[in-house]
């Protein structure tokens, strides 16, 4: 195995957790683990990657890369791949990664394996049929673009190394500059982002209204969790789409997923089926969610959730 690249995902000068998870995967694959950092004023992130055992980091630092756009990221990464010839390129299976990874693959004539959740004996494992089955995919040619589901692989530990840093000359074609991001409106929350959260509390149609999500927010705050929602709750206007977990929302893999008042439709299971432990709370004992749950509580969520919140307060306080 030759070079295995980790394309760092960063926001506002901070590396996202999935970047370190991809470093773990890169070590499993073998070969020379190298990194790519794209953005503005990001050279410091290259040094940080070196501390986690990345031997070399390519830095594309340019004022026009301050905000993400598909064309500019694709241009930079594709030209770098064509020049340096890595065998495997790991990209986060985030909204951003899903956007520019296939375009990069097409630009360089590479194959792509999407949304992988495992690596075994030289092949990648990914879910198919809305998470009902898994398939193993190997590569017959290189380079290979691989998008990695966040929160599946353990984050790499610091190894105390130092990376060789190579600054990349950045240039754009006129067509790369057609789209310009003028402003990014931030939605501030004290809770973890859904795709990176270790614990998620999600609500569905059984919540009966937007005002009742306060019950889930109280439980989430005690647990340090994120709050999610099913498509039914989002379609009803009870939560914004950014909270939606499922095939048409976000795919998550927390250590603990608490599904409250969620029936367990196939499209929802596709977004959370890889959670390590699933707890379901539903008054219908025949609800589909119980088929995938590790633990189930049949009963009235409006009685059960407040009790859980109080019990967790006592346990965590002690």
Coordinates of C-alpha atoms in Angstrom, one line a residue:
X1 CA 0.0 0.0 0.0
X2 CA 1.3 3.4 -1.0
X3 CA 0.0 6.8 0.3
X4 CA -3.3 6.9 2.3
X5 CA -4.6 10.4 2.6
X6 CA -6.8 11.9 5.2
X7 CA -8.6 15.0 4.0
X8 CA -9.2 17.0 7.1
X9 CA -12.6 18.5 7.8
X10 CA -12.4 21.7 9.7
X11 CA -14.7 24.6 10.8
X12 CA -13.4 28.0 11.8
X13 CA -9.9 26.8 12.2
X14 CA -10.7 23.7 14.3
X15 CA -10.4 20.1 13.2
X16 CA -13.6 18.1 13.4
X17 CA -13.6 14.8 15.3
X18 CA -14.2 12.8 12.2
X19 CA -10.7 13.8 11.0
X20 CA -9.0 11.9 13.8
X21 CA -11.4 8.9 13.2
X22 CA -10.1 8.8 9.6
X23 CA -6.5 8.8 10.9
X24 CA -7.4 5.6 12.8
X25 CA -8.8 4.1 9.6
X26 CA -5.8 5.2 7.6
X27 CA -3.5 3.4 10.1
X28 CA -5.6 0.2 9.7
X29 CA -5.3 0.4 5.9
X30 CA -1.5 0.7 6.2
X31 CA 0.9 2.6 4.0
X32 CA 2.1 6.1 4.4
X33 CA -0.5 8.1 6.3
X34 CA -0.6 11.7 5.0
X35 CA -3.0 14.6 5.4
X36 CA -4.6 17.3 3.4
X37 CA -5.8 20.6 4.9
X38 CA -7.8 23.1 2.8
X39 CA -8.9 26.5 4.0
X40 CA -7.6 29.9 5.1
X41 CA -5.0 30.3 7.8
X42 CA -4.9 26.5 8.4
X43 CA -1.2 25.8 8.6
X44 CA -1.5 25.3 12.4
X45 CA -3.9 22.5 11.8
X46 CA -1.2 20.6 9.8
X47 CA 1.0 20.7 12.9
X48 CA -1.8 19.3 15.0
X49 CA -2.3 16.4 12.6
X50 CA 1.4 15.6 12.9
X51 CA 0.8 15.1 16.7
X52 CA -1.6 12.3 15.8
X53 CA 0.9 10.4 13.7
X54 CA 0.3 11.8 10.3
X55 CA 3.7 11.8 8.6
X56 CA 3.2 14.5 6.0
X57 CA 0.5 17.2 5.5
X58 CA -0.3 19.1 2.3
X59 CA -1.6 22.6 3.1
X60 CA -3.7 24.5 0.6
X61 CA -4.0 27.9 2.3
X62 CA -5.7 30.7 0.3
X63 CA -8.0 33.6 1.2
X64 CA -10.6 32.3 -1.4
X65 CA -10.8 29.0 0.6
X66 CA -12.1 30.7 3.8
X67 CA -15.6 29.5 3.0
X68 CA -16.3 26.1 1.5
X69 CA -17.6 26.0 -2.1
X70 CA -17.8 22.8 -4.2
X71 CA -15.8 24.0 -7.2
X72 CA -12.8 25.4 -5.3
X73 CA -12.4 22.4 -3.0
X74 CA -12.8 20.0 -5.9
X75 CA -10.2 22.0 -8.0
X76 CA -7.6 22.0 -5.2
X77 CA -8.0 18.3 -4.2
X78 CA -8.2 16.9 -7.7
X79 CA -5.0 18.7 -8.8
X80 CA -3.2 17.5 -5.7
X81 CA -4.3 13.9 -6.3
X82 CA -3.2 14.0 -9.9
X83 CA 0.2 15.3 -8.9
X84 CA 1.0 13.2 -5.8
X85 CA -0.8 9.9 -6.8
X86 CA -2.2 8.6 -3.4
X87 CA -3.7 5.2 -3.5
X88 CA -6.6 5.9 -1.0
X89 CA -8.2 9.3 -0.2
X90 CA -10.4 9.4 2.9
X91 CA -13.1 12.1 3.1
X92 CA -15.7 12.5 5.8
X93 CA -19.2 11.4 4.8
X94 CA -20.6 14.7 6.0
X95 CA -22.8 17.1 4.0
X96 CA -19.6 18.8 2.8
X97 CA -17.7 15.5 2.0
X98 CA -20.7 14.0 0.2
X99 CA -20.8 17.1 -2.0
X100 CA -17.2 17.3 -3.2
X101 CA -16.0 13.7 -3.0
X102 CA -17.9 12.4 -6.0
X103 CA -17.0 15.4 -8.1
X104 CA -13.3 14.9 -7.2
X105 CA -13.6 11.2 -8.0
X106 CA -15.0 12.0 -11.5
X107 CA -12.4 14.7 -12.0
X108 CA -9.4 12.3 -11.4
X109 CA -11.1 9.2 -12.9
X110 CA -11.2 7.4 -9.5
X111 CA -13.6 4.9 -8.1
X112 CA -15.5 5.8 -4.9
X113 CA -16.8 3.8 -2.0
X114 CA -19.4 5.8 0.1
X115 CA -20.4 5.9 3.7
X116 CA -18.1 3.1 4.9
X117 CA -18.6 1.8 8.5
X118 CA -15.8 -0.8 8.6
X119 CA -12.6 -2.2 7.2
X120 CA -11.7 -5.8 7.1
X121 CA -8.8 -7.6 5.5
X122 CA -8.3 -5.1 2.7
X123 CA -12.0 -4.4 1.9
X124 CA -14.4 -1.7 3.0
X125 CA -17.7 -2.4 4.7
X126 CA -20.7 -0.2 3.9
X127 CA -24.5 -0.5 4.6
X128 CA -26.9 -1.2 1.7
X129 CA -30.7 -1.4 1.4
X130 CA -31.3 1.3 4.0
X131 CA -29.1 -0.4 6.5
X132 CA -30.7 -3.8 6.2
X133 CA -27.5 -5.5 5.0
X134 CA -23.8 -4.8 4.6
X135 CA -21.6 -5.3 1.6
X136 CA -17.8 -5.6 1.3
X137 CA -16.1 -3.5 -1.4
X138 CA -12.6 -3.9 -2.6
X139 CA -10.6 -1.8 -5.1
X140 CA -9.2 -3.0 -8.4
X141 CA -7.6 0.3 -9.3
X142 CA -6.3 3.5 -7.7
X143 CA -6.7 6.2 -6.6
X144 CA -9.8 5.2 -4.6
X145 CA -12.0 7.9 -2.9
X146 CA -13.6 6.7 0.3
X147 CA -16.1 8.6 2.4
X148 CA -16.2 7.6 6.1
X149 CA -19.3 7.7 8.3
X150 CA -18.6 9.9 11.4
X151 CA -18.6 8.4 14.9
X152 CA -17.9 4.8 13.7
X153 CA -14.1 4.5 14.1
X154 CA -12.4 5.5 17.3
X155 CA -10.6 8.8 17.2
X156 CA -6.8 8.5 17.0
X157 CA -4.8 9.2 20.2
X158 CA -1.9 11.7 20.1
X159 CA 1.3 10.0 19.1
X160 CA 3.7 12.9 19.8
X161 CA 5.0 13.1 16.2
X162 CA 5.8 16.0 13.9
X163 CA 4.6 16.2 10.3
X164 CA 6.5 17.4 7.3
X165 CA 4.5 20.3 5.9
X166 CA 4.3 21.0 2.2
X167 CA 2.5 24.2 1.1
X168 CA 0.5 23.8 -2.0
X169 CA 0.3 26.4 -4.7
X170 CA -3.4 27.3 -5.2
X171 CA -4.9 28.7 -8.4
X172 CA -8.5 28.8 -9.7
X173 CA -10.1 28.9 -13.1
X174 CA -12.8 31.5 -13.7
X175 CA -15.6 28.9 -13.5
X176 CA -14.4 28.0 -10.0
X177 CA -15.3 31.5 -8.7
X178 CA -18.9 31.7 -10.0
X179 CA -20.3 30.9 -6.5
X180 CA -19.2 33.1 -3.7
X181 CA -20.3 32.6 -0.1
X182 CA -21.1 36.1 1.2
X183 CA -22.2 35.2 4.7
X184 CA -22.6 32.1 7.0
X185 CA -25.4 32.4 9.5
X186 CA -24.6 30.4 12.6
X187 CA -27.2 28.6 14.7
X188 CA -25.7 28.5 18.2
X189 CA -26.5 25.6 20.5
X190 CA -24.9 24.4 23.7
X191 CA -25.6 20.8 22.7
X192 CA -23.3 18.6 20.5
X193 CA -23.7 18.5 16.8
X194 CA -25.9 15.5 15.8
X195 CA -23.3 13.6 13.7
X196 CA -20.6 14.0 16.3
X197 CA -22.7 13.4 19.4
X198 CA -21.9 10.4 21.7
X199 CA -25.5 10.3 23.0
X200 CA -28.6 11.3 21.0
X201 CA -32.2 11.7 22.3
X202 CA -34.7 11.7 19.4
X203 CA -38.4 12.3 19.2
X204 CA -41.1 11.3 16.7
X205 CA -44.8 11.6 16.1
X206 CA -45.5 10.3 19.6
X207 CA -44.3 13.6 21.0
X208 CA -47.7 15.0 19.9
X209 CA -46.4 18.6 19.4
X210 CA -43.4 20.9 19.3
X211 CA -43.9 22.0 22.9
X212 CA -43.3 18.5 24.2
X213 CA -39.7 18.3 22.9
X214 CA -38.8 20.3 26.0
X215 CA -39.0 16.9 27.8
X216 CA -36.3 15.5 25.5
X217 CA -34.2 18.7 25.8
X218 CA -34.2 18.4 29.6
X219 CA -33.1 14.7 29.3
X220 CA -30.4 15.6 26.7
X221 CA -29.0 18.4 28.9
X222 CA -28.6 16.0 31.8
X223 CA -26.8 13.5 29.6
X224 CA -24.8 15.9 27.6
X225 CA -26.6 14.7 24.5
X226 CA -27.8 16.1 21.2
X227 CA -31.5 16.2 20.3
X228 CA -32.8 14.7 17.1
X229 CA -36.1 14.1 15.4
X230 CA -37.8 11.7 13.0
X231 CA -39.0 12.7 9.6
X232 CA -42.6 12.7 10.8
X233 CA -41.8 15.3 13.5
X234 CA -39.9 17.4 11.0
X235 CA -42.6 17.2 8.4
X236 CA -45.2 18.3 11.0
X237 CA -43.1 21.4 11.6
X238 CA -42.2 20.5 15.1
X239 CA -38.4 20.6 14.5
X240 CA -36.2 22.1 11.9
X241 CA -34.8 19.8 9.2
X242 CA -31.3 20.1 10.7
X243 CA -32.5 17.9 13.5
X244 CA -33.8 15.1 11.3
X245 CA -32.2 11.7 11.6
X246 CA -32.8 9.2 8.7
X247 CA -32.2 8.5 5.1
X248 CA -33.4 12.0 4.1
X249 CA -31.7 13.6 7.1
X250 CA -28.5 13.0 9.0
X251 CA -26.8 9.6 9.5
X252 CA -25.6 9.1 13.0
X253 CA -23.6 6.5 14.9
X254 CA -23.7 7.5 18.6
X255 CA -22.8 5.2 21.5
X256 CA -26.3 5.6 22.8
X257 CA -29.5 6.4 20.8
X258 CA -32.7 7.0 22.7
X259 CA -35.7 6.9 20.4
X260 CA -38.8 8.4 22.0
X261 CA -42.2 8.1 20.4
X262 CA -40.6 6.9 17.1
X263 CA -42.3 4.0 15.3
X264 CA -39.2 2.9 13.5
X265 CA -39.8 3.5 9.8
X266 CA -37.2 2.0 7.5
X267 CA -35.9 5.5 6.4
X268 CA -35.3 6.4 10.1
X269 CA -33.5 3.1 10.9
X270 CA -31.2 3.8 7.9
X271 CA -30.0 6.9 9.7
X272 CA -29.4 5.5 13.2
X273 CA -29.1 1.7 12.8
X274 CA -25.3 1.7 13.3
X275 CA -25.7 3.2 16.9
X276 CA -23.9 1.1 19.4
X277 CA -26.8 0.9 21.9
X278 CA -30.4 1.7 21.0
X279 CA -33.1 2.4 23.7
X280 CA -36.7 2.7 22.5
X281 CA -39.6 4.2 24.4
X282 CA -43.0 3.7 22.8
X283 CA -46.5 2.9 24.0
X284 CA -47.1 0.4 21.1
X285 CA -45.4 -3.0 21.9
X286 CA -45.6 -3.9 18.2
X287 CA -43.6 -0.8 17.0
X288 CA -40.9 -1.6 14.5
X289 CA -38.3 0.3 16.6
X290 CA -38.3 -2.5 19.1
X291 CA -36.9 -4.9 16.5
X292 CA -33.6 -3.0 16.4
X293 CA -33.6 -1.8 20.0
X294 CA -31.2 -3.3 22.6
X295 CA -33.5 -2.1 25.4
X296 CA -37.2 -1.3 25.1
X297 CA -39.7 0.4 27.4
X298 CA -43.4 0.0 26.6
X299 CA -45.4 2.8 28.1
X300 CA -46.4 6.5 28.2
X301 CA -43.4 8.6 27.2
X302 CA -44.8 11.6 29.1
X303 CA -44.5 9.6 32.3
X304 CA -41.3 7.7 31.5
X305 CA -39.0 10.5 30.1
X306 CA -39.4 12.8 33.2
X307 CA -38.6 9.8 35.5
X308 CA -35.5 9.0 33.4
X309 CA -34.4 12.6 33.6
X310 CA -34.7 12.7 37.4
X311 CA -33.0 9.3 37.8
X312 CA -30.1 10.3 35.6
X313 CA -29.7 13.5 37.6
X314 CA -29.3 11.5 40.8
X315 CA -26.9 9.0 39.2
X316 CA -24.7 11.5 37.5
X317 CA -24.6 13.7 40.6
X318 CA -23.4 10.8 42.7

